[in-house]
mmCIF file of C-alpha atoms in Angstrom:
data_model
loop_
_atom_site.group_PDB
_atom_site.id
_atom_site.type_symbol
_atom_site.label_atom_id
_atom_site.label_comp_id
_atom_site.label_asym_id
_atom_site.label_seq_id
_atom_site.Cartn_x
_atom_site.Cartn_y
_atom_site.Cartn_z
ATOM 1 C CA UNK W 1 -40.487 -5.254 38.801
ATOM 2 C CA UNK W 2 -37.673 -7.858 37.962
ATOM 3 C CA UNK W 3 -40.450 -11.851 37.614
ATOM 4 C CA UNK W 4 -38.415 -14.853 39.464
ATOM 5 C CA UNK W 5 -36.300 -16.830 36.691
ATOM 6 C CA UNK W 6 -38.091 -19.611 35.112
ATOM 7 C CA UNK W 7 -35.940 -22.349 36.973
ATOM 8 C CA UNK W 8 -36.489 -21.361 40.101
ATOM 9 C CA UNK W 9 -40.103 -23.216 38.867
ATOM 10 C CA UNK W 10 -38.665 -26.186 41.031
ATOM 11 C CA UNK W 11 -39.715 -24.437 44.248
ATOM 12 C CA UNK W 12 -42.092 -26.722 45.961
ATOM 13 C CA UNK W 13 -44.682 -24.482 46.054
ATOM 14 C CA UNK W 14 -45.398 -24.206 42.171
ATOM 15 C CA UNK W 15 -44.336 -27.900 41.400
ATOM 16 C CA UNK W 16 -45.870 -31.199 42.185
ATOM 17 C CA UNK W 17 -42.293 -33.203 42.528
ATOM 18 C CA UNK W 18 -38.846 -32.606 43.398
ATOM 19 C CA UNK W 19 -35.870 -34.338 42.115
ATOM 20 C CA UNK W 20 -35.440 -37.989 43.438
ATOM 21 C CA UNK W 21 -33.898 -37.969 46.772
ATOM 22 C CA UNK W 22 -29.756 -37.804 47.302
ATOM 23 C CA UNK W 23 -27.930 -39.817 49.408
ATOM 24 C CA UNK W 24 -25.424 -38.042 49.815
ATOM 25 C CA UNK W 25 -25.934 -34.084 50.990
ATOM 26 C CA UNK W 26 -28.015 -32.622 53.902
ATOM 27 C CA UNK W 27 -31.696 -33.292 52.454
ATOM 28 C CA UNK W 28 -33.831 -35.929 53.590
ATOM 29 C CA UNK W 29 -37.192 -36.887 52.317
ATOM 30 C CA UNK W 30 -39.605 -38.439 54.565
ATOM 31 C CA UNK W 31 -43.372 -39.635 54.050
ATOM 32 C CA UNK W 32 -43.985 -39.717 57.593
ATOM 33 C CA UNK W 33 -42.150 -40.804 60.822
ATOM 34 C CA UNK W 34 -44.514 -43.149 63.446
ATOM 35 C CA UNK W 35 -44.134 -46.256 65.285
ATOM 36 C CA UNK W 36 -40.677 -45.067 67.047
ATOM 37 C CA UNK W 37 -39.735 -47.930 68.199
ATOM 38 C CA UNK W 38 -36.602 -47.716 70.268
ATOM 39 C CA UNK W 39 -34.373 -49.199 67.104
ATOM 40 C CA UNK W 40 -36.037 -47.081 64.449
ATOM 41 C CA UNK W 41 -35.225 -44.076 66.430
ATOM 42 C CA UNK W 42 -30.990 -45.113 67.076
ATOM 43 C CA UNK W 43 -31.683 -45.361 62.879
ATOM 44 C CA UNK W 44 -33.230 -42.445 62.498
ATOM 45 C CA UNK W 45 -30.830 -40.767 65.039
ATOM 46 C CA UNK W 46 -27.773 -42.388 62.781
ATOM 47 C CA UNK W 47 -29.283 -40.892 59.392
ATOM 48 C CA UNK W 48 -30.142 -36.943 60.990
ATOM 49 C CA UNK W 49 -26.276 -37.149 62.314
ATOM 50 C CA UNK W 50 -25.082 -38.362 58.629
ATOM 51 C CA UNK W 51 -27.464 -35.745 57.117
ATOM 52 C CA UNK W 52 -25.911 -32.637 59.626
ATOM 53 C CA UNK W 53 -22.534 -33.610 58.985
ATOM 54 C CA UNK W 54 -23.028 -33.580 54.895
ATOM 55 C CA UNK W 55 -24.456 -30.028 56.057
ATOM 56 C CA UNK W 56 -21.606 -28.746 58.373
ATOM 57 C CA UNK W 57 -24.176 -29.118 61.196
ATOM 58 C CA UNK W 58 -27.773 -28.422 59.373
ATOM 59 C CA UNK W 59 -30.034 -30.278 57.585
ATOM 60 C CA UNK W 60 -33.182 -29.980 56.147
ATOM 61 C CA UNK W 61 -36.095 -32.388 56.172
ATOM 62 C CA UNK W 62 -38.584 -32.600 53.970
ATOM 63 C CA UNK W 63 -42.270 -34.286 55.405
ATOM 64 C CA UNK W 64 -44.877 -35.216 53.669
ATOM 65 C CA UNK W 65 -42.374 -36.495 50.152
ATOM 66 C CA UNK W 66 -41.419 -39.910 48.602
ATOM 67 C CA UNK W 67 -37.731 -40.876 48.238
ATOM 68 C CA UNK W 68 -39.038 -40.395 44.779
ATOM 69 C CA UNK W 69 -39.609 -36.397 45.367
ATOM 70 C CA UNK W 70 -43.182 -37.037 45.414
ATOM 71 C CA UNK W 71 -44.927 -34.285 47.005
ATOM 72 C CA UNK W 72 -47.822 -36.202 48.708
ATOM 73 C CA UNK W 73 -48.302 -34.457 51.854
ATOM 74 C CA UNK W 74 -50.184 -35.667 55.226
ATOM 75 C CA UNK W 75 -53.227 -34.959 57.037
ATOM 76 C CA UNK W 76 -53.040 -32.780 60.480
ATOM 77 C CA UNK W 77 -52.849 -35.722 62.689
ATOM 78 C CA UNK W 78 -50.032 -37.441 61.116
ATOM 79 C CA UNK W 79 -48.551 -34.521 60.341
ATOM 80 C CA UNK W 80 -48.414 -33.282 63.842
ATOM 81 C CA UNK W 81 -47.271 -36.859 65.108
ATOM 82 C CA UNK W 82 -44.125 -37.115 62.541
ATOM 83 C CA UNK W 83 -43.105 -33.148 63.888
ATOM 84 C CA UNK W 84 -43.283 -34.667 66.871
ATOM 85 C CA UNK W 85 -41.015 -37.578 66.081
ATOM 86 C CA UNK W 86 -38.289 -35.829 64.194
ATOM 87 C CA UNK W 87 -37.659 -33.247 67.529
ATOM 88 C CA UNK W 88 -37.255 -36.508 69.349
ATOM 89 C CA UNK W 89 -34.850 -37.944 67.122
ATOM 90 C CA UNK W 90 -33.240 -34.435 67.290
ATOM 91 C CA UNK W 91 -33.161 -34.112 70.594
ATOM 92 C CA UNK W 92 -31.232 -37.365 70.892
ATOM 93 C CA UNK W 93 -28.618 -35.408 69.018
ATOM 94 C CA UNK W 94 -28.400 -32.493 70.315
ATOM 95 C CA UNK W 95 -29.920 -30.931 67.389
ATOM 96 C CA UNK W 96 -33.516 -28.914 67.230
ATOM 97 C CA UNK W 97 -36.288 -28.434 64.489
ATOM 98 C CA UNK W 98 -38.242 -25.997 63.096
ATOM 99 C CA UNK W 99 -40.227 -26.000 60.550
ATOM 100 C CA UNK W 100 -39.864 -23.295 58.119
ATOM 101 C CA UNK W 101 -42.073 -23.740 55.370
ATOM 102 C CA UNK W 102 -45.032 -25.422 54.267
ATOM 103 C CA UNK W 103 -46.973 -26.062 50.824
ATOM 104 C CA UNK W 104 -50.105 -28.457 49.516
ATOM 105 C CA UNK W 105 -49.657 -31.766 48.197
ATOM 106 C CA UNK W 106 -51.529 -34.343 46.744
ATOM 107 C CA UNK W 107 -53.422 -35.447 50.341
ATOM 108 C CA UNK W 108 -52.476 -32.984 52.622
ATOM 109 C CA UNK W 109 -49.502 -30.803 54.296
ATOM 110 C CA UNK W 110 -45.763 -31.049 53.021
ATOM 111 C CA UNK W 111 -43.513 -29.146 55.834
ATOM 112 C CA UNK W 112 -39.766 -28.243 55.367
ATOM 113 C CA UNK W 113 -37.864 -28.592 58.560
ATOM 114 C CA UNK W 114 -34.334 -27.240 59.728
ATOM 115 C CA UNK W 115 -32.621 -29.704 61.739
ATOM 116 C CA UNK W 116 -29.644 -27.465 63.347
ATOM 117 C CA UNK W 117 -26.854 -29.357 65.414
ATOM 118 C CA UNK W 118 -27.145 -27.407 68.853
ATOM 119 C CA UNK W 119 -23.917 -25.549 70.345
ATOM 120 C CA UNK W 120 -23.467 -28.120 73.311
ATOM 121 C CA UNK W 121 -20.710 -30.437 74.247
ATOM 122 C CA UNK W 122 -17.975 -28.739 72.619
ATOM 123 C CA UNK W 123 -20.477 -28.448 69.750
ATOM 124 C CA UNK W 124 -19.146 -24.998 67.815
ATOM 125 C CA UNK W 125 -21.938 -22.789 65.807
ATOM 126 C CA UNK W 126 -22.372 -23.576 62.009
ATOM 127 C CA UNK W 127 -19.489 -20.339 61.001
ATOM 128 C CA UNK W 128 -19.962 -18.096 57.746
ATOM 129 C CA UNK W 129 -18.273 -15.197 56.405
ATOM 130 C CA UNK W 130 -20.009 -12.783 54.333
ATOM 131 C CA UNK W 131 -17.468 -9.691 52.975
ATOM 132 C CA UNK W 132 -19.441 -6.823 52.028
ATOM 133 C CA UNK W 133 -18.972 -5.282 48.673
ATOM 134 C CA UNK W 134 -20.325 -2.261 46.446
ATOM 135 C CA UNK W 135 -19.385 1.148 45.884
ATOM 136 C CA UNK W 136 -19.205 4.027 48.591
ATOM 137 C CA UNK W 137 -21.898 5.408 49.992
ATOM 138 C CA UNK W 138 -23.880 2.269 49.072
ATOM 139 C CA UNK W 139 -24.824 1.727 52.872
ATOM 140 C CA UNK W 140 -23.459 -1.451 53.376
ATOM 141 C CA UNK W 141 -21.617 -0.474 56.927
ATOM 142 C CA UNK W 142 -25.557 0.617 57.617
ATOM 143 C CA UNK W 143 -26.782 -2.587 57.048
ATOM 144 C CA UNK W 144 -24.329 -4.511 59.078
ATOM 145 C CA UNK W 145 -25.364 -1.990 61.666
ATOM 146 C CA UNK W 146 -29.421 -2.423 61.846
ATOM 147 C CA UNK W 147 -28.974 -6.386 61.245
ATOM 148 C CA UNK W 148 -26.268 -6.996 64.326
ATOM 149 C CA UNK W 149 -28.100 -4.217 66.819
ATOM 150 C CA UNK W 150 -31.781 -4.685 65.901
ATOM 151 C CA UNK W 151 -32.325 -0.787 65.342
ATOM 152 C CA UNK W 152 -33.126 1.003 62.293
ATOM 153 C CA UNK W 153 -30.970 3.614 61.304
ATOM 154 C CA UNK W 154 -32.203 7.278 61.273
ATOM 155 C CA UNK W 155 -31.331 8.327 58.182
ATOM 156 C CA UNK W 156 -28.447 10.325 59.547
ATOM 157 C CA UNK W 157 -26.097 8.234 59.900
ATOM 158 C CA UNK W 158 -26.682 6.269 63.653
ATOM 159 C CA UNK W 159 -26.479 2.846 62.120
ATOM 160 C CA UNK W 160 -23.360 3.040 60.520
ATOM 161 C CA UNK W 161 -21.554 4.699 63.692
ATOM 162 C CA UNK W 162 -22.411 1.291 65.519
ATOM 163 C CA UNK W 163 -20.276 -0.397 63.516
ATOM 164 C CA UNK W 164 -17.297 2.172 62.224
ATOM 165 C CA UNK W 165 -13.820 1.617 63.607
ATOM 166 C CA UNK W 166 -12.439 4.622 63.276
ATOM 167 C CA UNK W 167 -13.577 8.593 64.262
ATOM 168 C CA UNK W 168 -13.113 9.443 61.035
ATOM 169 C CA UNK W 169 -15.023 6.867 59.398
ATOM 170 C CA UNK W 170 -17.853 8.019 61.530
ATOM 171 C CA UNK W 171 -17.520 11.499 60.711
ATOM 172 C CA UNK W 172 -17.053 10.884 57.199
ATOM 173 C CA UNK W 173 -19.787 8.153 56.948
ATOM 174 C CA UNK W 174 -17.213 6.247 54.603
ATOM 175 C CA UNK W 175 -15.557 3.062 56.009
ATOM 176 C CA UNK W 176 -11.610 3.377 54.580
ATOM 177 C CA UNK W 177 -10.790 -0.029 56.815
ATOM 178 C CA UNK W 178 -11.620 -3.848 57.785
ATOM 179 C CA UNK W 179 -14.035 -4.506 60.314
ATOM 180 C CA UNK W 180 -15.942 -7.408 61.530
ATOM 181 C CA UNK W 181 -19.276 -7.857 63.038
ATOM 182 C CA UNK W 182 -21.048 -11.286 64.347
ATOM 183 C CA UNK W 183 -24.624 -11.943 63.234
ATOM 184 C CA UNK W 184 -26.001 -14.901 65.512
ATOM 185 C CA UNK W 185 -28.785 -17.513 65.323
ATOM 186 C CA UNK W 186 -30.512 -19.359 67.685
ATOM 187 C CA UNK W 187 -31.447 -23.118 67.135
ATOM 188 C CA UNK W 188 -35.002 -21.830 65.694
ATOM 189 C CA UNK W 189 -33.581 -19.154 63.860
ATOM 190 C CA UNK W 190 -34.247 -16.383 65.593
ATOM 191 C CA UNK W 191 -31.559 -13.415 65.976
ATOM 192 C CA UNK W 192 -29.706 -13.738 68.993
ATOM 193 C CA UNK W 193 -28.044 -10.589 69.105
ATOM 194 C CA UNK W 194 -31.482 -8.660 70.057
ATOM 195 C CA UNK W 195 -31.714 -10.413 73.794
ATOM 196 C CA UNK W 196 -28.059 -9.242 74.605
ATOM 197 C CA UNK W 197 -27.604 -6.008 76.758
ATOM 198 C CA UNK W 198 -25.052 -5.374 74.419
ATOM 199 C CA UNK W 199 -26.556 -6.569 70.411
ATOM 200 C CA UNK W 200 -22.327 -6.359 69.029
ATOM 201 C CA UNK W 201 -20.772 -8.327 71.974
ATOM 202 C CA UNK W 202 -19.455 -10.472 69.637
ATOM 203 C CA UNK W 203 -17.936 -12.915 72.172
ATOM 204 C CA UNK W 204 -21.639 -12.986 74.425
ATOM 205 C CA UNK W 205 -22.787 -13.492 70.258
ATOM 206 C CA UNK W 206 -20.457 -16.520 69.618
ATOM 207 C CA UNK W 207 -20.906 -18.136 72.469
ATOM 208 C CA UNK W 208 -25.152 -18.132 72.941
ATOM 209 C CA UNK W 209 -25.667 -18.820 68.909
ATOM 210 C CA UNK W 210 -26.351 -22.275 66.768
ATOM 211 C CA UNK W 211 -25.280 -20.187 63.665
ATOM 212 C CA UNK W 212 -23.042 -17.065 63.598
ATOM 213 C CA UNK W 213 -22.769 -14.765 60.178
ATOM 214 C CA UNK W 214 -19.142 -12.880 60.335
ATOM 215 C CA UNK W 215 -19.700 -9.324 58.371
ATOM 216 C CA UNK W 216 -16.673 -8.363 56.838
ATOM 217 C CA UNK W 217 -17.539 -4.974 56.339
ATOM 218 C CA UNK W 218 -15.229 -2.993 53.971
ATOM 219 C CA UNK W 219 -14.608 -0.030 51.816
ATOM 220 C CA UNK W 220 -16.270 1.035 48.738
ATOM 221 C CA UNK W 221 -13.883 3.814 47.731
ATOM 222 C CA UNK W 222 -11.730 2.969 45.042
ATOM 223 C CA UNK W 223 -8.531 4.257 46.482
ATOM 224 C CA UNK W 224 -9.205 1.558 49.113
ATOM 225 C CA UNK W 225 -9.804 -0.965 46.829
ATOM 226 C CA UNK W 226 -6.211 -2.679 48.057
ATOM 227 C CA UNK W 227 -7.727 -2.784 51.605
ATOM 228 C CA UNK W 228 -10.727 -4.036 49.973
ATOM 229 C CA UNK W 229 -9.462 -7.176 48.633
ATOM 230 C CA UNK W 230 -7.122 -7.676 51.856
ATOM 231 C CA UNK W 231 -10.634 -8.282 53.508
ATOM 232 C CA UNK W 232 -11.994 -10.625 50.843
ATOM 233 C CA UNK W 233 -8.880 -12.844 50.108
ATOM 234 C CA UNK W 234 -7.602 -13.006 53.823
ATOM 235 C CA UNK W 235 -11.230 -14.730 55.150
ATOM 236 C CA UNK W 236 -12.102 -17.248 52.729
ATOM 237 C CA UNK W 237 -15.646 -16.105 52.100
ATOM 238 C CA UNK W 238 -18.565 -18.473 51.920
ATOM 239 C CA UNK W 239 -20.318 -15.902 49.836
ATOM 240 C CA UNK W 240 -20.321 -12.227 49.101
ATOM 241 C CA UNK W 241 -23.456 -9.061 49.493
ATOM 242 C CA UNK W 242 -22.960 -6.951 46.899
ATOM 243 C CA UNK W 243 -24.757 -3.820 48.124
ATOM 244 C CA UNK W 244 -26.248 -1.269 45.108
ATOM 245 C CA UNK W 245 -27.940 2.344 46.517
ATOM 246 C CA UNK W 246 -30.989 2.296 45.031
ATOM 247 C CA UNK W 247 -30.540 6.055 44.783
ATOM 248 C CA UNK W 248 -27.682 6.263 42.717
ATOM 249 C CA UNK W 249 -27.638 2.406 40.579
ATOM 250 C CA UNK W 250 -24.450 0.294 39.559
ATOM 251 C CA UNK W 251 -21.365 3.313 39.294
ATOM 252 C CA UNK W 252 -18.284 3.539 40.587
ATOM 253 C CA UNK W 253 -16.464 0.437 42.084
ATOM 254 C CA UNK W 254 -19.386 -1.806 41.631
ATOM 255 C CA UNK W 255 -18.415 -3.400 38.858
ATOM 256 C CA UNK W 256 -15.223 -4.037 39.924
ATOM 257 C CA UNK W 257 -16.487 -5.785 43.067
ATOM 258 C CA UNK W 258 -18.932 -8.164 41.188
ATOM 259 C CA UNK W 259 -15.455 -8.764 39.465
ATOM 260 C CA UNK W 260 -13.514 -9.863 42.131
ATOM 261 C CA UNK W 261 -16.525 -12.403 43.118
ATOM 262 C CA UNK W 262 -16.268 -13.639 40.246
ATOM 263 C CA UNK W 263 -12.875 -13.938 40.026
ATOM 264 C CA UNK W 264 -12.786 -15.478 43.206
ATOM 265 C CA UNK W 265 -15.614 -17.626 42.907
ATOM 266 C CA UNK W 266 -17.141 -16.591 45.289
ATOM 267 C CA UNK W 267 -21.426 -16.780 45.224
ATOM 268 C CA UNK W 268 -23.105 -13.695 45.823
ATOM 269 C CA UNK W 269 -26.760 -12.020 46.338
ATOM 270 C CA UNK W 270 -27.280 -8.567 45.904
ATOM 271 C CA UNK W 271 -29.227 -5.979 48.228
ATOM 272 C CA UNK W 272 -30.694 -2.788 46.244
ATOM 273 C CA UNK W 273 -30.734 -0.452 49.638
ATOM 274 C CA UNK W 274 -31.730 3.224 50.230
ATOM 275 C CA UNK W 275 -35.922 2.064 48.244
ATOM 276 C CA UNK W 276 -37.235 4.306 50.882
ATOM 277 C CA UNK W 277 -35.375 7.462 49.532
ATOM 278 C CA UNK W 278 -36.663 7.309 45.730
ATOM 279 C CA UNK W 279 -39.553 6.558 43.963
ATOM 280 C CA UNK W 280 -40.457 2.518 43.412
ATOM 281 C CA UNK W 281 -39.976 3.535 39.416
ATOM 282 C CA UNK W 282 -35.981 4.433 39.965
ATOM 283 C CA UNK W 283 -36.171 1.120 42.034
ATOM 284 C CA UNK W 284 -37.381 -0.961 39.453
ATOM 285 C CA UNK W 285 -34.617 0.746 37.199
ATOM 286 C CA UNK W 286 -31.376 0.058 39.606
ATOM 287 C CA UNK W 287 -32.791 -3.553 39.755
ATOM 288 C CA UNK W 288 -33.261 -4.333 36.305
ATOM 289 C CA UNK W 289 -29.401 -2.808 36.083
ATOM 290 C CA UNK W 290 -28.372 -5.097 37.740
ATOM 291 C CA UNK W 291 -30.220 -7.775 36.337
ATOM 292 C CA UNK W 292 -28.761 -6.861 33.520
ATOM 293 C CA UNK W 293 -24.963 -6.851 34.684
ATOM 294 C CA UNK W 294 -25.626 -10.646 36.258
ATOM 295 C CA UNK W 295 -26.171 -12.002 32.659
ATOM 296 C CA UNK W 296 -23.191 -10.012 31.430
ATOM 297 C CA UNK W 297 -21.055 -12.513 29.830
ATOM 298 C CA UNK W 298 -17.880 -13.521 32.108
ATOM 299 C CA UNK W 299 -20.517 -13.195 34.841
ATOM 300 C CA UNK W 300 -23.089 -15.038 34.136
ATOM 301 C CA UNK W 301 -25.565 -15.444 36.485
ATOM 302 C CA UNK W 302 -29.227 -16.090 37.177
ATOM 303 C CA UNK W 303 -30.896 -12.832 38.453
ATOM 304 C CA UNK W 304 -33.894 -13.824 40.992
ATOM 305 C CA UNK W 305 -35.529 -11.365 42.474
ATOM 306 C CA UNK W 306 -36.665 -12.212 46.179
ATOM 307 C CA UNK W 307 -40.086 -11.155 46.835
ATOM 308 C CA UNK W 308 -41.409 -13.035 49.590
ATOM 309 C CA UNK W 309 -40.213 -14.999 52.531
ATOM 310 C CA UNK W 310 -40.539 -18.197 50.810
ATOM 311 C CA UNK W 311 -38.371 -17.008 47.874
ATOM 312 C CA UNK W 312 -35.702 -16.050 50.600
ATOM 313 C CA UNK W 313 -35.991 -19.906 51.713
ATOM 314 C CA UNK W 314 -35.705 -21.410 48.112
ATOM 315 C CA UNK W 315 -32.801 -19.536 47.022
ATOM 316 C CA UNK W 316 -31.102 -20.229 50.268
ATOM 317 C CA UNK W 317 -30.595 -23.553 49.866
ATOM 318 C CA UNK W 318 -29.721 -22.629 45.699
ATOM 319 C CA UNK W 319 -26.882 -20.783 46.970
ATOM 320 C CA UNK W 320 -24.418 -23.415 47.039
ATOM 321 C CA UNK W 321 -25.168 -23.459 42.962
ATOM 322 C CA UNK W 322 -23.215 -20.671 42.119
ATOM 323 C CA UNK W 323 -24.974 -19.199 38.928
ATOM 324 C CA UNK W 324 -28.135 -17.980 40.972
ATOM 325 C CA UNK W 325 -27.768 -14.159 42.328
ATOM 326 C CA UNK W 326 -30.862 -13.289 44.224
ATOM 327 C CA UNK W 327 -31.787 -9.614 44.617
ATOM 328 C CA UNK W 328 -33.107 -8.277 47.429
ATOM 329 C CA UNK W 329 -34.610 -4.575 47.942
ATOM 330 C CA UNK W 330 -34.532 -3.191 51.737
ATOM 331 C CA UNK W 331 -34.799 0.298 53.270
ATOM 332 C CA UNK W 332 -32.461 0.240 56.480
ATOM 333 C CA UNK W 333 -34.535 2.968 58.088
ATOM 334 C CA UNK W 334 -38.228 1.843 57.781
ATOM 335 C CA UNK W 335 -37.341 -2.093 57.872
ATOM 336 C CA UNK W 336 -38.867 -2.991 54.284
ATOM 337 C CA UNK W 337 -37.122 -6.104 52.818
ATOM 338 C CA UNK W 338 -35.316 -6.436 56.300
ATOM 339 C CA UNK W 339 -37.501 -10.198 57.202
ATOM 340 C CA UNK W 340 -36.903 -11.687 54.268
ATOM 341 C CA UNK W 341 -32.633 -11.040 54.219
ATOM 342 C CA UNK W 342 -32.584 -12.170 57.642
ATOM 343 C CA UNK W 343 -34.242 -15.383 56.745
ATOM 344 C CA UNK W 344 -32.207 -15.994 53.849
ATOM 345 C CA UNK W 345 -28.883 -15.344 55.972
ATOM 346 C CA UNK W 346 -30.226 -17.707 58.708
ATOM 347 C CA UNK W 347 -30.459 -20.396 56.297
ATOM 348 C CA UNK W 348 -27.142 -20.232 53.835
ATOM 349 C CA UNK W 349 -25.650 -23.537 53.609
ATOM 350 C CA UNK W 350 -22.389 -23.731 55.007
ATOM 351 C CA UNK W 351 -19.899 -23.918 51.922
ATOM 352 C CA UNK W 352 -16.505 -23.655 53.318
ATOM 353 C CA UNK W 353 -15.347 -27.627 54.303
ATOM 354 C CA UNK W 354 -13.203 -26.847 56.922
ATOM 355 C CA UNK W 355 -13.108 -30.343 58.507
ATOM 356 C CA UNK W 356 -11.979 -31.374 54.816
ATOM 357 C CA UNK W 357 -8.408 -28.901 55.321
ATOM 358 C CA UNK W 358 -7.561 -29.909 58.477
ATOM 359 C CA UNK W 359 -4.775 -32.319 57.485
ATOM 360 C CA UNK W 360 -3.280 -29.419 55.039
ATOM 361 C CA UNK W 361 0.234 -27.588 56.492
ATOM 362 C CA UNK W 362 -0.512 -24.574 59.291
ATOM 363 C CA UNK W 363 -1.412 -21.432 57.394
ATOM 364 C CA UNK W 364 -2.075 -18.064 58.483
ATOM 365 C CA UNK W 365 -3.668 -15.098 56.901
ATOM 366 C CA UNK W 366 -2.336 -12.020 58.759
ATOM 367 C CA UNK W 367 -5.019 -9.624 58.162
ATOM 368 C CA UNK W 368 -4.058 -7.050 61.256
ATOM 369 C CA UNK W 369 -0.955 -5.686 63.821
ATOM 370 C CA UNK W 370 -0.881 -3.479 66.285
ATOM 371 C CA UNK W 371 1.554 -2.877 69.409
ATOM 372 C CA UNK W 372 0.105 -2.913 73.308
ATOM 373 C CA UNK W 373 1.749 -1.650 75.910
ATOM 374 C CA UNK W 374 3.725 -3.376 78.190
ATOM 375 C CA UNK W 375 3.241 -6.533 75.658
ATOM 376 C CA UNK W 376 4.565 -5.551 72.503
ATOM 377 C CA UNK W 377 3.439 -6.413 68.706
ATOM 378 C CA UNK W 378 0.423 -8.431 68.658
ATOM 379 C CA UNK W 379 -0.639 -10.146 65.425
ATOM 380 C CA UNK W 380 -4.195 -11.580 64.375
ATOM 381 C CA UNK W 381 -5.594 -13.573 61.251
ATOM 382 C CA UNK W 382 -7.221 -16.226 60.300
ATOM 383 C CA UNK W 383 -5.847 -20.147 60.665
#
C-alpha cells in the first residue's frame, strides 16, 4: 500500500503548528470568538466576507490557532460558544458553517470550519469543472453515474447508462462523445442531488446547491482522442480525474491523458476504480504504477495516497498547489472509497478567477450544434 508523502506531515493532525497566518487567501485563524459585541461582529462580518471572496465564496476557519499557527486548542465550553459565534457572523452573510474536522492541541479542541457563501440574493453556487480522463473501459462514465444519482452500479453496466448520451454508447458501454453532468452541494456539504425526484435534473441541481461539480465526462478511446481534448480545452477545467481500472493498470490512452494535464496545467487526482473486481495485491500494483508515472520527469508530481476522510480534507485544500496528485481507490458497485471522493470534491477550492476575466473581450467556446425544428441551428458553449 502506497504511505502518504512526507510533506503532507503539515496536516494538523500529526503537527503541533501551521504556517503563520496569511492575509491574503481564504484561511483564517482564530483562538476563540466571545464577547460579540454588536461592533466586533460588523468586524468579524467584514473579515468572513473578505475571506469568501479570496475563496470564490468559501472559506475555511481554523478555531482553536494563533495568528502564529499555533495549534492551542479550547476546552468544550469555549469551544462550543466560538461555533456558536462564527454561524452568527455567518448568518449575517448569508453564509453557513460546518465544521469538518477536528484534532488535539496543546489545551484542548482545534476545529476546522467551512464557511460557504449561501445561494441567496442573486448569490450563484461556488462552479467547478472536472473533465474526466483515462483510458476506455476505465469506468469513468460509471462513476459520474453512482456520484450524480446516489446508486451503485450493478456491475453490468446500469450506472453508466444514467449518464450515456447516445444508444450506442449504452450498448457499447464506451462513451465516443461530450457529456455533462452536475454534482451539487448543500451549504453543509451534503449531496443535493439524492433529495431530488429526479438525482440528474441538472437545472432542479443548479438551482437548490451552494456548490455544483460539472462532470465533463469523455472518451477514453484513442480514436476519440480529438473529441477528447474538444471537452478539456473548450471548459477551462479547474482540475482533472484521471480514472485507472484497477483491473487492467496504466495502458492505452492513459498516458496520453496525464499528458494533456500536464500540458495544460491543469491539477489532477487520480481514482484507481474496479478494487472490488481483483485481488487487493493487483491493487496495490496499479497504484504504485501510478505512483510511479506521477514522479516521471516532465510530470512531476507528489503521489498521496488518500486513505481516510481526513486525508481527503488535507489534500483538498493542497489542490490549488499543483505538484500534489492524490490517489484514491473506490469500487463503484459496493461503495468502498466512495465517502472519502465525495468529501474531497465537496471541498476543492475554486481555482478558476472568473470575476478576475470579466473585463477581457466576449469569447465563446462553441463546444456543440444541432438544428430544431421550426427554429433552426442552435449553438451552445461556454462564455
Amino acid at each position: 500500500m502506497i504511505a502518504p508523502q512526507a510533506h503532507i506531515e503539515s496536516r494538523m493532525s500529526q503537527q503541533r503548528n501551521l504556517r503563520r497566518e496569511d492575509q491574503e487567501g481564504n484561511t483564517e485563524y482564530k483562538l476563540k470568538i466571545t464577547g460579540l459585541s454588536k461592533e466586533r461582529l460588523e468586524e468579524l462580518a467584514s473579515q468572513m466576507k473578505y475571506r469568501l471572496n479570496e475563496g470564490g465564496g468559501e472559506a475555511f476557519y481554523e478555531l482553536g490557532v494563533s495568528d502564529e499557527g499555533e495549534l492551542i486548542g479550547l476546552p468544550e465550553p469555549e469551544l462550543a460558544k466560538t461555533l456558536d459565534n462564527l454561524a452568527e457572523v455567518g448568518k449575517r452573510i448569508g453564509a453557513s458553517c460546518t465544521p469538518i474536522r477536528e484534532v488535539n492541541g496543546k489545551a484542548g479542541k482545534v476545529v476546522e470550519v467551512l464557511a460557504r457563501r449561501n445561494p441567496v440574493d442573486g448569490n450563484l453556487p461556488v462552479y467547478l469543472t472536472v473533465p474526466m480522463l483515462g483510458n476506455v473501459d476505465a469506468g469513468k462514465s460509471t462513476i459520474v453515474g453512482v456520484l450524480t444519482s446516489g446508486e451503485l452500479d450493478n456491475g453490468n453496466g446500469r450506472a453508466m447508462s444514467k449518464v450515456a448520451r447516445h444508444l450506442h454508447e449504452i450498448r457499447m458501454r464506451r462513451t465516443s462523445s461530450i457529456s455533462y453532468r452536475l454534482l451539487g452541494f448543500d451549504h453543509g456539504g451534503s449531496v443535493v442531488n439524492y433529495g431530488l425526484i429526479s438525482p440528474l435534473d441538472e437545472a432542479e441541481v443548479f438551482l437548490n446547491s451552494s456548490k455544483v461539480i460539472s462532470f465533463v465526462d469523455l472518451a477514453g478511446h484513442e480514436r476519440y482522442l480529438r473529441t477528447t481534448l474538444k471537452g478539456v480545452l473548450g471548459h477551462d477545467p479547474d482540475y482533472a480525474m484521471i480514472v485507472v481500472g484497477a483491473n487492467m493498470g496504466i495502458i492505452g490512452t492513459t498516458k496520453e491523458h496525464v499528458g494533456i494535464a500536464v500540458a495544460l496545467h491543469i491539477p489532477f487526482f487520480v481514482v484507481a476504480t474496479k478494487i472490488d473486481m481483483v485481488p487487493e495485491k493487483m491493487v496495490d500494483e496499479v497504484c504504485e504504477a501510478a505512483q510511479r508515472l506521477m514522479k516521471m520527469p516532465g510530470i512531476n508530481k507528489v503521489p498521496v495516497a488518500v486513505q481516510t476522510r481526513d486525508d481527503a480534507v488535507v489534500l483538498a485544500k493542497s489542490m490549488t498547489v499543483e505538484r500534489i496528485a492524490p490517489i484514491f481507490r473506490i469500487s463503484n458497485t459496493t461503495g468502498e472509497g466512495l465517502e472519502a471522493l465525495t468529501t474531497f470534491l465537496n471541498l476543492l477550492p475554486q481555482r478558476q478567477r472568473w470575476k478576475e476575466r470579466i473585463e477581457r473581450p466576449f469569447l465563446l467556446y462553441i463546444d456543440d450544434k444541432f438544428r430544431i425544428t421550426g427554429v433552426g441551428t442552435v449553438v451552445s458553449g461556454m462564455i
